[in-house]
């Protein structure tokens, strides 16, 4: 059936009541896993849940998506408090107005721009008397990009206003000027009447990936320099509209770069501090560790509050704290698409509420990859349709089901259960998150100031959402299930494993809703989720699924045990399975190359799936011999970059020339190759880097531990160290290297490689040349 999101939401949230549950039996102590004590009269924190569930809209969002009716109505139903534009790092690259610069239409080609309008300092001469679609610059040289986005800021503003939301704007500090930012304020608030109150000055300028991080003199942006720039922008912008709220520094992570300096030096111009947070590291594999990373926020907010108290104590209650970008992690993988995204996000929002964060904007609405991406929606490029991913429902539950006053509560028992208790004019709201993947949790309530409360329990679990990692889409995505419930002092409820639960308890009895069975497939259709063609040296994750794929509904009734068998050179982790919320996982281990067929049977239902196991061979490809001119290498260096002909007979090699520098953060790159030669090579089957390194025979470095780290960068994993070579091992002689990626997650990330870095680490100054030659990639062939 067709998926019509808004009607689906409304019908489920008001009518789909699983069953009337009145728990009145006394729960013995042994059967209780968790006890939650609540004082309904003691408020410990206040917040507007809508302000904590904002989002980001990027310029590269596709127009057919944002015009999609289901997409728009889903956002209205979520009602995020603010939507930040124009889009992450593009904020430092984008001129919001192209009038006077654009001489053609809205196309991306350079022929549509008057290049004479670029001044000597790199800024552009824009005519602000009218508006035209803006344009994007790229690279430290500020060259015109070949892509300026599908949207423009006028489209963004008007789309946000049409949803009844508020825009938050990040102005261009990287390639722009205070005058450019001030003109945006004037155009948006005085000419157009958009009434934008929150303006952020720059984006992640502490990071060397940002245009504007590297300063004209070759040094890097620091906190003091940023604060000075902030004041310059604030003066120009406040001259246009003194009532707007200004903030920054939009630091890239919870290390809080530039935050202390901005609070110290920014004075009254600082209305809010903005932070970005993607706290789960790429090498964090255990879900328990991913949930534990949420606590990093508590430490960060404590530090920010400490700086406000130290430098601006008179404004403790005035300076707000916002998380203008957040998600579970930077790299876009299955964690940003599977059910864990919902649980983690629900926990994160709760901790922001507890710690007094004033506003937050998750990243983001439409940034998606085949693996799922950061987008809150699954986007089908074929028909430009959308379906909520799990994170959407976490945001929706906080925005629609939770109140604005957090109450004092105490949770004891299983560490895997987390709770947040709020109240509103209408009643009491209790969010319970069970992060255990294997255990249900029985919880008892002690509610001070209340005897018996009746309400609804909203549950979101694998019965409501399942992401198929092989099909790379949700097989089903449904609103939380709802059931009526009565809570007495002695009552308990059971939380499904790996679930979000919100118990709404109105102050007055509103009566019970009509009883409508939960939406579920009426008849099971058995299917297997497996790839079609894979390397023969990797284990394969697989699932048996009982569902109605056309209706996108799981079959939640009991079925007979699933019997598995296999034909061909592979083995199964088990031969019988019991479905849990319509799915069951198993592993296939290849024993060699060839074709295998897996069979699943349950009673009269069966399914089969064939997989080709391919034996791969490795081959090294040399992509850089460095005999061509330097400008063709697509390489940069923190140090002087040269081409040297005296080290190898009749050959040129790359040289990084160090003149007594001690490498430091953001100034430690011997060689940085970006973009990579993807037009000549497919990285999908790459698994390593090969080449040769050498240091000059007279190189001087007093640090015996000095080393060169080789790092790959991918859109799926932005930092993949694959090996190190000691500097002392290459002085005066060439050292060949062939460093391989071995972890499955990193092998999967190779398809989206964009950068290769050679990073020098030393605690002492280095004087002399370091050479690189015959650089390339190791490719596995056969797929």
XYZ file of C-alpha atoms in Angstrom:
783
model
C 0.000 0.000 0.000
C 1.085 3.592 -0.418
C 2.659 5.195 2.628
C 0.883 8.391 3.645
C 2.762 9.540 6.707
C 0.548 12.225 8.258
C -2.646 10.179 8.154
C -0.681 7.186 9.393
C 0.617 9.116 12.377
C -2.766 10.511 13.322
C -4.611 7.230 13.032
C -2.004 5.338 15.021
C -1.581 7.832 17.822
C -5.282 8.243 18.449
C -6.775 4.877 17.577
C -4.196 2.089 17.658
C -4.618 0.979 21.249
C -3.099 -2.435 21.724
C -5.052 -3.416 24.811
C -6.466 -2.076 28.062
C -4.005 -2.955 30.789
C -4.995 -2.456 34.423
C -2.158 -3.721 36.581
C -3.453 -4.207 40.084
C -1.616 -7.240 41.402
C 1.142 -6.681 43.943
C 4.620 -7.102 42.477
C 6.903 -9.140 44.676
C 10.354 -7.709 45.335
C 12.055 -10.443 43.358
C 10.131 -9.655 40.184
C 11.060 -5.959 40.101
C 14.176 -4.987 38.141
C 13.870 -1.217 38.513
C 12.128 1.120 40.944
C 11.312 4.693 39.976
C 10.473 7.133 42.762
C 8.871 10.428 41.698
C 8.052 13.617 43.575
C 5.413 15.319 41.441
C 5.740 18.582 43.381
C 9.493 19.212 43.002
C 10.656 20.732 39.705
C 14.408 20.445 39.087
C 14.648 21.869 35.541
C 12.504 23.606 32.950
C 12.815 23.551 29.162
C 10.749 23.784 26.003
C 10.935 20.313 24.374
C 10.284 21.886 20.966
C 13.427 24.007 21.318
C 15.442 20.881 22.167
C 14.182 19.035 19.094
C 15.199 21.454 16.350
C 16.972 20.395 13.168
C 19.129 21.569 10.237
C 18.173 22.144 6.591
C 21.044 22.143 4.100
C 21.410 23.921 0.766
C 22.087 20.582 -0.936
C 18.642 19.264 0.051
C 16.705 18.234 -3.022
C 13.763 20.478 -3.920
C 11.428 17.535 -4.737
C 12.026 16.221 -1.205
C 11.284 19.406 0.702
C 8.212 19.913 -1.488
C 6.994 16.388 -0.668
C 3.667 16.671 1.176
C 4.339 13.709 3.459
C 7.727 15.152 4.350
C 6.278 18.549 5.230
C 3.393 17.186 7.280
C 5.699 14.846 9.182
C 7.805 17.855 10.183
C 4.709 19.811 11.190
C 3.669 16.884 13.367
C 7.143 16.819 14.928
C 7.132 20.681 15.184
C 10.859 21.387 15.710
C 11.378 24.700 17.478
C 14.061 25.971 15.101
C 15.581 24.921 11.794
C 19.180 25.995 11.216
C 20.408 27.097 7.784
C 22.185 27.262 5.355
C 24.047 24.022 6.066
C 27.096 23.017 8.106
C 30.463 23.731 6.522
C 28.742 25.381 3.577
C 27.908 28.230 5.956
C 31.542 29.379 5.659
C 31.585 28.899 1.878
C 28.270 30.398 0.785
C 27.453 33.949 -0.289
C 23.751 34.221 0.510
C 23.054 36.706 -2.316
C 24.380 36.404 -5.871
C 22.929 39.614 -7.294
C 25.555 41.425 -9.342
C 27.727 38.316 -9.455
C 25.371 35.963 -11.256
C 25.037 37.021 -14.875
C 23.145 33.984 -16.127
C 20.487 31.809 -14.616
C 20.638 29.651 -11.515
C 22.855 26.994 -13.094
C 26.165 25.931 -11.585
C 28.519 26.568 -14.511
C 31.219 29.206 -14.191
C 29.865 30.926 -17.305
C 26.962 32.143 -15.146
C 29.233 34.331 -13.000
C 31.019 37.642 -13.493
C 34.515 36.774 -12.275
C 35.545 40.437 -12.290
C 33.379 40.883 -9.178
C 35.911 39.059 -6.998
C 38.143 41.537 -5.164
C 41.856 41.124 -4.557
C 41.273 39.933 -0.984
C 39.045 37.114 -2.244
C 35.700 38.673 -1.245
C 32.986 39.294 -3.820
C 31.223 42.508 -4.800
C 27.519 41.781 -4.316
C 24.733 44.213 -5.239
C 22.322 44.005 -2.304
C 19.647 46.153 -3.928
C 17.986 42.967 -5.206
C 18.185 39.258 -4.523
C 19.489 36.409 -6.655
C 20.323 32.859 -5.711
C 23.627 32.726 -3.853
C 26.845 30.945 -4.718
C 29.426 28.749 -3.044
C 33.205 29.017 -2.867
C 35.532 26.085 -2.327
C 39.077 25.627 -1.036
C 41.458 28.022 0.656
C 41.851 29.914 -2.624
C 38.122 30.704 -2.584
C 37.456 29.384 -6.063
C 33.904 29.141 -7.362
C 32.469 25.697 -6.755
C 30.961 23.640 -9.551
C 27.895 23.036 -7.367
C 25.992 25.677 -5.401
C 23.199 23.559 -3.976
C 19.687 22.695 -5.086
C 18.169 25.282 -2.744
C 18.872 28.922 -1.982
C 18.382 30.825 1.265
C 15.135 32.445 0.129
C 13.670 28.992 -0.482
C 14.961 27.853 2.910
C 13.467 30.826 4.769
C 10.072 30.589 3.121
C 9.878 26.821 3.532
C 10.664 27.105 7.259
C 8.070 29.845 7.741
C 5.467 27.779 5.893
C 5.920 25.047 8.511
C 5.392 27.460 11.386
C 8.982 27.004 12.571
C 11.714 29.565 13.265
C 14.915 29.866 11.246
C 18.361 30.063 12.820
C 21.072 31.381 10.481
C 24.808 30.685 10.483
C 26.633 33.516 8.711
C 29.730 33.174 6.550
C 32.925 33.918 8.467
C 35.135 31.678 6.326
C 34.957 33.573 3.023
C 32.492 36.315 3.920
C 32.610 39.660 5.677
C 30.724 41.433 8.466
C 29.022 43.523 5.774
C 27.796 40.353 4.015
C 26.308 39.099 7.300
C 24.735 42.471 8.122
C 23.085 42.613 4.712
C 21.525 39.188 5.354
C 20.070 40.497 8.626
C 18.715 43.561 6.826
C 17.233 41.561 3.941
C 15.737 38.828 6.131
C 14.268 40.954 8.909
C 13.552 44.311 7.291
C 13.003 43.619 3.601
C 11.444 40.153 3.756
C 9.986 40.191 7.263
C 11.234 36.701 8.166
C 11.920 37.802 11.769
C 15.019 35.676 12.350
C 16.046 36.054 15.985
C 19.017 33.656 16.306
C 22.205 34.231 14.296
C 25.340 32.114 14.651
C 28.733 33.521 13.684
C 30.628 30.918 11.644
C 30.727 27.133 11.712
C 33.418 24.909 13.276
C 36.245 27.346 12.500
C 38.448 25.403 14.906
C 38.662 22.655 12.252
C 41.168 22.594 9.396
C 38.420 21.299 7.092
C 36.633 24.652 7.289
C 37.190 27.471 4.833
C 38.446 30.282 7.055
C 40.362 28.116 9.522
C 43.586 28.856 7.658
C 44.272 32.585 7.885
C 45.770 34.716 5.079
C 49.200 34.748 6.770
C 49.290 30.944 6.819
C 48.522 30.581 10.525
C 45.429 28.855 11.886
C 42.366 30.379 13.495
C 42.519 30.290 17.290
C 40.043 31.227 20.005
C 41.332 34.751 20.486
C 41.225 35.488 16.755
C 37.747 34.019 16.486
C 36.479 36.171 19.363
C 37.846 39.266 17.631
C 36.090 38.298 14.402
C 32.899 37.626 16.369
C 32.953 41.153 17.785
C 33.443 42.614 14.295
C 30.474 40.657 12.964
C 28.345 41.480 16.013
C 28.979 45.218 15.629
C 27.876 45.164 11.977
C 24.862 42.916 12.533
C 23.593 44.644 15.675
C 23.801 47.977 13.838
C 21.038 46.643 11.581
C 18.926 44.910 14.232
C 20.004 45.369 17.878
C 17.436 42.833 19.098
C 18.810 39.738 17.353
C 20.558 37.054 19.412
C 24.160 36.340 18.388
C 26.236 33.331 19.305
C 29.101 31.015 18.464
C 31.607 29.496 18.074
C 29.786 26.387 16.783
C 32.856 24.373 17.832
C 33.165 20.982 16.191
C 33.001 18.782 19.293
C 32.817 18.625 23.063
C 36.460 19.607 23.474
C 34.922 23.123 23.294
C 37.547 24.889 21.194
C 37.187 28.718 21.194
C 34.362 28.657 23.777
C 36.330 30.036 26.732
C 37.863 32.801 24.626
C 34.497 33.857 23.210
C 32.923 34.104 26.665
C 36.010 35.938 27.967
C 36.380 38.424 25.125
C 32.911 38.635 23.533
C 31.269 40.665 26.283
C 27.636 41.663 25.910
C 27.665 40.755 22.209
C 27.447 37.057 23.158
C 23.854 35.969 23.638
C 24.437 32.232 23.324
C 27.204 29.674 23.169
C 26.810 27.076 20.417
C 28.430 23.659 20.445
C 28.481 20.708 18.077
C 28.473 17.170 19.399
C 28.993 13.784 17.746
C 30.337 12.012 20.822
C 30.471 8.345 19.783
C 33.881 7.508 18.364
C 34.179 5.612 15.118
C 35.892 2.688 16.857
C 33.228 2.386 19.549
C 31.599 -0.971 18.850
C 29.717 -1.926 22.008
C 26.286 -0.328 22.306
C 26.775 0.122 26.042
C 29.804 2.318 25.313
C 27.808 4.323 22.772
C 25.152 5.106 25.368
C 27.851 5.919 27.933
C 29.229 8.603 25.586
C 26.125 10.699 26.311
C 27.646 11.563 29.687
C 30.377 13.551 27.888
C 27.753 16.257 27.446
C 27.361 16.679 31.213
C 31.075 17.431 31.594
C 31.025 19.861 28.674
C 28.046 21.864 29.942
C 29.651 22.072 33.383
C 32.775 23.564 31.786
C 30.784 26.112 29.786
C 28.836 27.192 32.861
C 32.127 27.497 34.714
C 33.508 29.870 32.097
C 30.352 31.965 32.134
C 30.585 32.211 35.930
C 34.259 33.172 35.683
C 34.193 35.692 32.846
C 30.609 37.020 32.807
C 29.115 36.221 36.234
C 26.561 39.011 35.907
C 25.086 37.270 32.835
C 24.747 33.705 34.112
C 21.001 33.772 33.484
C 21.294 35.605 30.148
C 23.788 33.608 28.085
C 22.091 30.575 26.590
C 23.736 27.288 25.627
C 22.754 25.567 22.396
C 23.836 22.411 20.578
C 23.387 23.629 17.003
C 24.509 20.294 15.521
C 24.337 16.860 17.110
C 24.039 13.239 16.205
C 25.265 9.946 17.579
C 28.504 10.113 15.535
C 30.190 11.964 12.683
C 30.528 9.004 10.367
C 27.335 7.917 8.680
C 26.857 4.199 9.123
C 24.267 1.763 10.391
C 24.205 3.421 13.828
C 22.638 6.480 12.214
C 19.953 4.317 10.604
C 19.143 1.450 12.967
C 16.975 1.411 16.086
C 19.866 2.495 18.300
C 19.642 5.952 16.715
C 16.227 6.437 18.339
C 17.236 5.185 21.783
C 20.479 7.138 21.796
C 18.741 10.324 20.620
C 15.998 10.025 23.246
C 18.645 9.660 25.956
C 20.665 12.575 24.551
C 17.667 14.921 24.516
C 16.854 13.949 28.103
C 20.386 14.739 29.253
C 20.284 18.090 27.433
C 17.053 18.851 29.311
C 18.590 17.840 32.656
C 21.753 19.887 32.094
C 19.900 23.067 31.175
C 20.686 23.232 27.448
C 18.415 25.904 26.014
C 18.066 24.788 22.406
C 19.373 22.080 20.091
C 19.321 21.194 16.394
C 19.933 17.628 15.327
C 21.975 17.075 12.139
C 19.991 16.892 9.890
C 16.864 16.557 7.715
C 18.164 15.262 4.388
C 21.860 14.290 4.495
C 21.673 10.651 3.527
C 23.899 7.872 2.230
C 23.227 4.323 1.111
C 24.014 3.208 4.651
C 21.411 5.595 6.028
C 23.218 8.836 6.754
C 22.332 11.517 9.287
C 18.965 12.303 7.746
C 15.924 11.848 9.961
C 14.214 10.359 6.917
C 14.898 7.497 4.536
C 14.755 9.050 1.067
C 13.961 6.986 -2.004
C 15.771 8.642 -4.913
C 13.707 6.669 -7.432
C 10.344 8.223 -6.620
C 11.507 10.948 -4.207
C 9.414 9.508 -1.381
C 10.274 9.605 2.313
C 9.846 7.432 5.374
C 10.850 8.368 8.950
C 13.979 6.728 10.308
C 14.093 5.786 13.951
C 15.577 9.092 15.144
C 12.499 10.901 13.880
C 10.319 9.025 16.360
C 12.635 9.858 19.278
C 12.345 13.546 18.414
C 8.600 13.162 17.915
C 8.135 11.492 21.304
C 10.008 14.232 23.148
C 8.211 16.987 21.273
C 4.702 15.537 21.470
C 4.591 13.441 24.619
C 6.858 15.107 27.194
C 6.277 18.194 29.345
C 8.285 21.341 30.065
C 9.039 20.826 33.776
C 11.414 18.060 34.808
C 10.634 16.544 38.190
C 12.823 15.148 40.900
C 13.023 11.382 40.549
C 15.256 8.525 41.568
C 15.853 5.355 39.567
C 17.384 2.284 41.155
C 18.047 -1.157 39.740
C 19.253 -2.105 36.241
C 21.866 0.281 34.857
C 20.528 -0.323 31.366
C 17.262 1.493 32.147
C 17.230 5.310 31.968
C 14.375 7.603 32.954
C 13.182 11.198 32.628
C 10.056 12.514 34.351
C 8.258 15.707 33.327
C 4.954 17.363 34.078
C 2.733 19.783 32.216
C -0.658 21.417 32.715
C -2.300 18.228 31.497
C -0.452 15.607 33.507
C 2.637 13.583 34.289
C 4.983 12.119 31.648
C 7.532 9.374 32.308
C 10.085 8.373 29.662
C 11.755 4.999 30.219
C 14.555 3.845 27.905
C 15.663 0.222 28.107
C 19.098 0.071 26.461
C 19.542 -3.654 27.055
C 19.489 -5.651 23.823
C 18.757 -8.912 25.600
C 16.630 -8.274 28.691
C 13.177 -6.896 29.354
C 12.898 -4.767 32.478
C 10.111 -4.800 35.050
C 9.664 -1.419 36.706
C 7.738 -0.408 39.817
C 6.619 3.144 40.603
C 6.570 5.131 43.804
C 4.793 8.394 43.013
C 4.762 10.848 45.889
C 1.597 12.934 45.872
C -0.526 10.580 43.747
C -2.483 7.412 44.412
C -3.900 5.958 41.211
C -3.264 7.398 37.744
C -4.665 6.200 34.439
C -3.172 7.011 31.084
C -1.416 5.723 27.991
C 1.855 3.903 27.506
C 3.612 4.651 24.197
C 6.234 2.050 23.246
C 8.809 2.226 20.464
C 10.859 -0.903 19.806
C 11.886 -3.281 17.026
C 8.181 -4.017 16.521
C 7.868 -0.435 15.267
C 11.124 -0.131 13.295
C 13.535 -2.399 11.461
C 16.380 -1.242 9.225
C 17.497 -3.783 6.649
C 21.273 -3.278 6.289
C 21.361 -5.170 2.997
C 18.335 -3.526 1.371
C 19.491 -0.258 3.035
C 16.036 0.924 3.939
C 13.454 0.503 6.696
C 11.307 -2.570 6.164
C 8.824 -0.914 8.489
C 8.716 2.404 10.333
C 5.653 2.952 12.506
C 4.626 5.333 15.271
C 4.936 4.141 18.860
C 2.398 1.520 19.885
C -0.146 2.736 22.457
C -2.015 1.004 25.257
C -4.159 2.152 28.166
C -2.645 1.655 31.610
C -3.398 2.313 35.275
C -0.582 2.890 37.763
C -0.942 2.253 41.498
C 1.810 2.366 44.108
C 2.281 -1.400 43.922
C 1.996 -1.752 40.152
C 4.675 -2.739 37.700
C 5.026 -2.566 33.951
C 7.436 -4.439 31.721
C 9.624 -2.564 29.268
C 10.540 -4.414 26.061
C 14.229 -4.840 25.458
C 15.867 -2.021 23.480
C 12.903 0.323 23.615
C 11.677 3.836 24.365
C 8.531 4.057 26.489
C 6.546 7.150 27.485
C 3.858 6.805 30.120
C 1.369 9.695 29.936
C -0.698 10.068 33.098
C -3.278 12.898 32.928
C -4.193 14.672 36.153
C -7.874 13.980 35.497
C -9.459 10.781 34.223
C -10.099 11.261 30.519
C -11.706 7.892 29.986
C -10.405 4.989 27.969
C -9.967 5.068 24.224
C -11.613 2.652 21.857
C -9.741 -0.606 21.436
C -8.200 -1.037 18.026
C -5.793 -3.919 17.377
C -2.199 -2.967 16.673
C -1.345 -2.786 12.981
C 0.351 -6.012 12.002
C 0.632 -8.183 8.927
C -2.348 -10.537 8.790
C -0.416 -13.317 7.110
C 3.345 -13.831 7.336
C 5.522 -13.677 4.254
C 8.917 -15.191 5.028
C 12.005 -13.551 3.545
C 15.762 -13.627 3.972
C 17.901 -10.500 4.145
C 21.303 -11.252 2.598
C 23.578 -9.670 -0.042
C 23.781 -11.183 -3.520
C 27.548 -11.094 -4.082
C 30.283 -10.741 -1.454
C 33.961 -11.542 -0.840
C 34.554 -15.131 0.232
C 36.719 -14.101 3.192
C 34.103 -12.286 5.290
C 31.318 -13.552 7.518
C 27.837 -12.450 6.426
C 25.141 -10.998 8.680
C 21.733 -12.379 7.797
C 18.127 -12.133 8.970
C 14.934 -14.098 8.658
C 11.956 -11.743 8.506
C 8.211 -12.365 8.718
C 6.299 -9.425 7.314
C 4.026 -8.007 4.671
C 6.586 -6.147 2.502
C 3.944 -4.310 0.470
C 2.146 -2.959 3.533
C 5.492 -2.451 5.334
C 4.152 -4.266 8.399
C 5.830 -6.902 10.560
C 4.046 -10.126 11.453
C 3.947 -9.915 15.255
C 2.062 -13.115 16.029
C 3.844 -16.305 17.010
C 5.138 -18.588 14.272
C 6.663 -22.014 14.299
C 10.414 -22.293 14.855
C 12.407 -21.283 11.789
C 14.484 -24.139 10.381
C 17.599 -23.135 8.422
C 19.728 -25.095 5.967
C 22.438 -24.233 3.470
C 23.819 -25.574 0.211
C 27.385 -24.781 -0.817
C 30.742 -23.871 0.781
C 29.577 -22.119 3.941
C 28.217 -22.858 7.404
C 25.430 -21.431 9.548
C 25.783 -20.101 13.077
C 22.597 -22.038 13.945
C 20.000 -24.154 12.236
C 16.880 -23.107 14.154
C 15.634 -19.674 15.132
C 12.801 -18.080 17.083
C 11.479 -14.802 15.733
C 11.521 -11.763 18.004
C 9.240 -8.956 16.767
C 9.193 -10.613 13.353
C 12.973 -10.939 12.882
C 15.819 -13.248 13.866
C 19.521 -12.855 13.093
C 22.118 -15.447 12.161
C 25.590 -15.555 10.592
C 26.864 -17.274 7.462
C 30.585 -18.169 7.458
C 32.080 -18.886 4.009
C 34.513 -21.802 3.630
C 35.621 -20.821 0.141
C 34.459 -19.357 -3.129
C 31.331 -20.499 -4.912
C 27.559 -20.221 -4.843
C 25.588 -20.839 -1.664
C 21.849 -20.998 -1.109
C 20.246 -20.490 2.296
C 16.804 -21.950 2.973
C 14.404 -20.937 5.748
C 11.173 -22.795 6.580
C 8.433 -22.283 9.180
C 5.459 -24.590 8.797
C 4.051 -24.021 5.323
C 6.077 -20.819 4.819
C 9.545 -20.841 3.250
C 12.140 -18.598 1.629
C 15.485 -19.066 -0.101
C 18.303 -16.733 -1.076
C 21.450 -17.390 -3.129
C 24.766 -15.620 -2.585
C 27.865 -15.689 -4.784
C 31.068 -15.909 -2.734
C 33.943 -14.373 -4.691
C 37.640 -15.113 -4.139
C 39.487 -11.786 -4.364
C 43.053 -11.080 -5.418
C 45.134 -8.084 -4.352
C 46.954 -5.758 -6.699
C 48.883 -2.577 -5.974
C 48.209 0.448 -8.194
C 50.647 3.377 -8.246
C 48.697 6.625 -8.563
C 51.445 9.170 -7.853
C 54.984 8.906 -9.250
C 55.509 12.653 -8.689
C 57.227 13.086 -12.043
C 54.490 15.501 -13.104
C 54.167 19.155 -11.958
C 53.263 19.734 -8.312
C 49.932 21.384 -9.128
C 48.752 18.129 -10.673
C 49.331 16.120 -7.478
C 46.241 17.525 -5.696
C 48.468 17.716 -2.622
C 49.052 20.166 0.199
C 51.417 20.313 3.161
C 51.740 22.208 6.418
C 55.382 22.623 5.428
C 57.078 23.688 2.183
C 56.042 21.224 -0.527
C 58.600 20.518 -3.229
C 59.623 18.222 -6.067
C 63.082 16.696 -5.622
C 65.194 15.117 -8.396
C 68.423 14.322 -6.507
C 67.173 11.449 -4.337
C 66.449 8.897 -7.092
C 68.352 8.735 -10.378
C 66.378 10.273 -13.246
C 63.214 10.493 -11.107
C 61.315 13.109 -9.176
C 59.867 12.491 -5.706
C 57.662 14.569 -3.414
C 59.407 16.443 -0.633
C 58.139 18.072 2.568
C 60.768 20.528 3.827
C 60.857 21.168 7.576
C 62.904 24.077 8.906
C 63.087 23.572 12.659
C 59.323 23.261 13.191
C 57.808 21.214 15.990
C 54.621 19.634 14.632
C 51.456 20.644 16.434
C 47.738 20.206 16.010
C 46.501 21.585 12.681
C 50.131 22.061 11.606
C 51.437 18.522 11.264
C 50.700 17.362 7.712
C 53.644 16.268 5.596
C 51.377 15.408 2.678
C 47.627 15.729 2.301
C 46.013 14.349 -0.856
C 42.468 15.522 -1.545
C 40.561 14.960 -3.720
C 41.690 11.453 -4.618
C 41.845 10.228 -8.238
C 38.447 8.521 -8.096
C 37.892 8.981 -11.823
C 40.802 6.611 -12.457
C 40.170 4.179 -9.645
C 37.191 2.689 -7.848
C 37.844 2.615 -4.132
C 34.942 0.252 -3.361
C 37.386 -2.681 -3.250
C 40.426 -0.831 -1.921
C 41.949 -2.220 1.253
C 45.226 -0.398 1.747
C 47.910 2.111 0.771
C 51.317 1.420 -0.714
C 54.359 3.601 -1.315
C 57.869 4.516 -0.168
C 59.089 6.988 2.468
C 62.549 8.354 3.143
C 64.091 11.115 5.244
C 67.216 13.051 4.263
C 70.433 11.576 5.636
C 71.130 14.807 7.540
C 67.614 15.196 8.989
C 67.695 16.360 12.624
C 65.113 15.389 15.259
C 65.801 14.813 18.951
C 62.616 12.826 19.552
C 63.354 9.076 19.169
C 59.614 8.358 19.099
C 58.872 10.709 16.205
C 56.736 8.962 13.609
C 54.677 9.389 10.469
C 51.028 8.322 10.723
C 49.161 7.342 7.570
C 45.458 8.173 7.720
C 42.603 7.534 5.302
C 39.483 9.702 5.236
C 36.073 8.601 4.030
C 32.605 10.081 4.083
C 31.682 6.959 6.069
C 34.610 7.328 8.497
C 36.468 10.612 8.532
C 39.571 9.382 10.386
C 41.032 5.910 9.750
C 44.667 5.540 10.900
C 46.077 2.503 9.098
C 49.695 2.482 10.256
C 52.752 4.375 11.448
C 56.429 4.482 10.413
C 59.158 5.626 12.806
C 61.139 8.578 11.533
C 64.395 6.987 12.696
C 63.747 3.981 10.417
C 63.747 6.012 7.215
C 66.686 8.392 7.683
C 68.938 7.997 4.670
C 67.115 5.044 3.150
C 63.852 4.258 1.378
C 61.308 2.222 3.319
C 58.567 0.587 1.253
C 55.210 0.247 3.008
C 51.989 -1.624 2.273
C 49.457 -0.835 4.995
C 46.107 -2.608 4.910
C 42.654 -2.013 6.308
C 41.340 -5.110 8.061
C 38.275 -4.153 10.100
C 34.957 -4.847 8.296
C 33.598 -1.387 9.101
C 36.669 0.276 7.607
C 36.620 -1.954 4.534
C 33.032 -0.866 3.976
C 34.086 2.772 4.342
C 36.708 2.545 1.584
C 34.097 3.077 -1.147
C 33.754 6.691 -0.004
C 37.399 7.666 0.351
C 38.109 11.322 -0.218
C 41.449 12.013 1.504
C 44.856 10.552 2.391
C 47.074 12.152 5.037
C 50.664 11.676 6.152
C 50.837 13.188 9.638
C 54.149 13.825 11.420
C 54.256 13.458 15.216
C 57.217 14.715 17.226
C 57.855 16.367 20.566
C 60.997 18.039 19.218
C 61.797 20.335 16.272
C 62.572 18.720 12.929
C 64.996 20.064 10.349
C 65.378 18.404 6.981
C 63.456 16.889 4.098
C 61.044 13.946 4.121
C 60.383 12.266 0.776
C 57.478 10.261 -0.650
C 57.347 8.228 -3.866
C 55.316 5.639 -5.788
C 52.192 6.260 -3.764
C 49.060 4.279 -4.529
C 46.344 1.955 -3.327
C 45.963 -1.762 -2.827
C 42.863 -2.993 -4.623
C 41.087 -6.311 -4.219
C 39.913 -7.410 -7.631
C 37.205 -9.871 -8.575
C 33.934 -8.325 -7.406
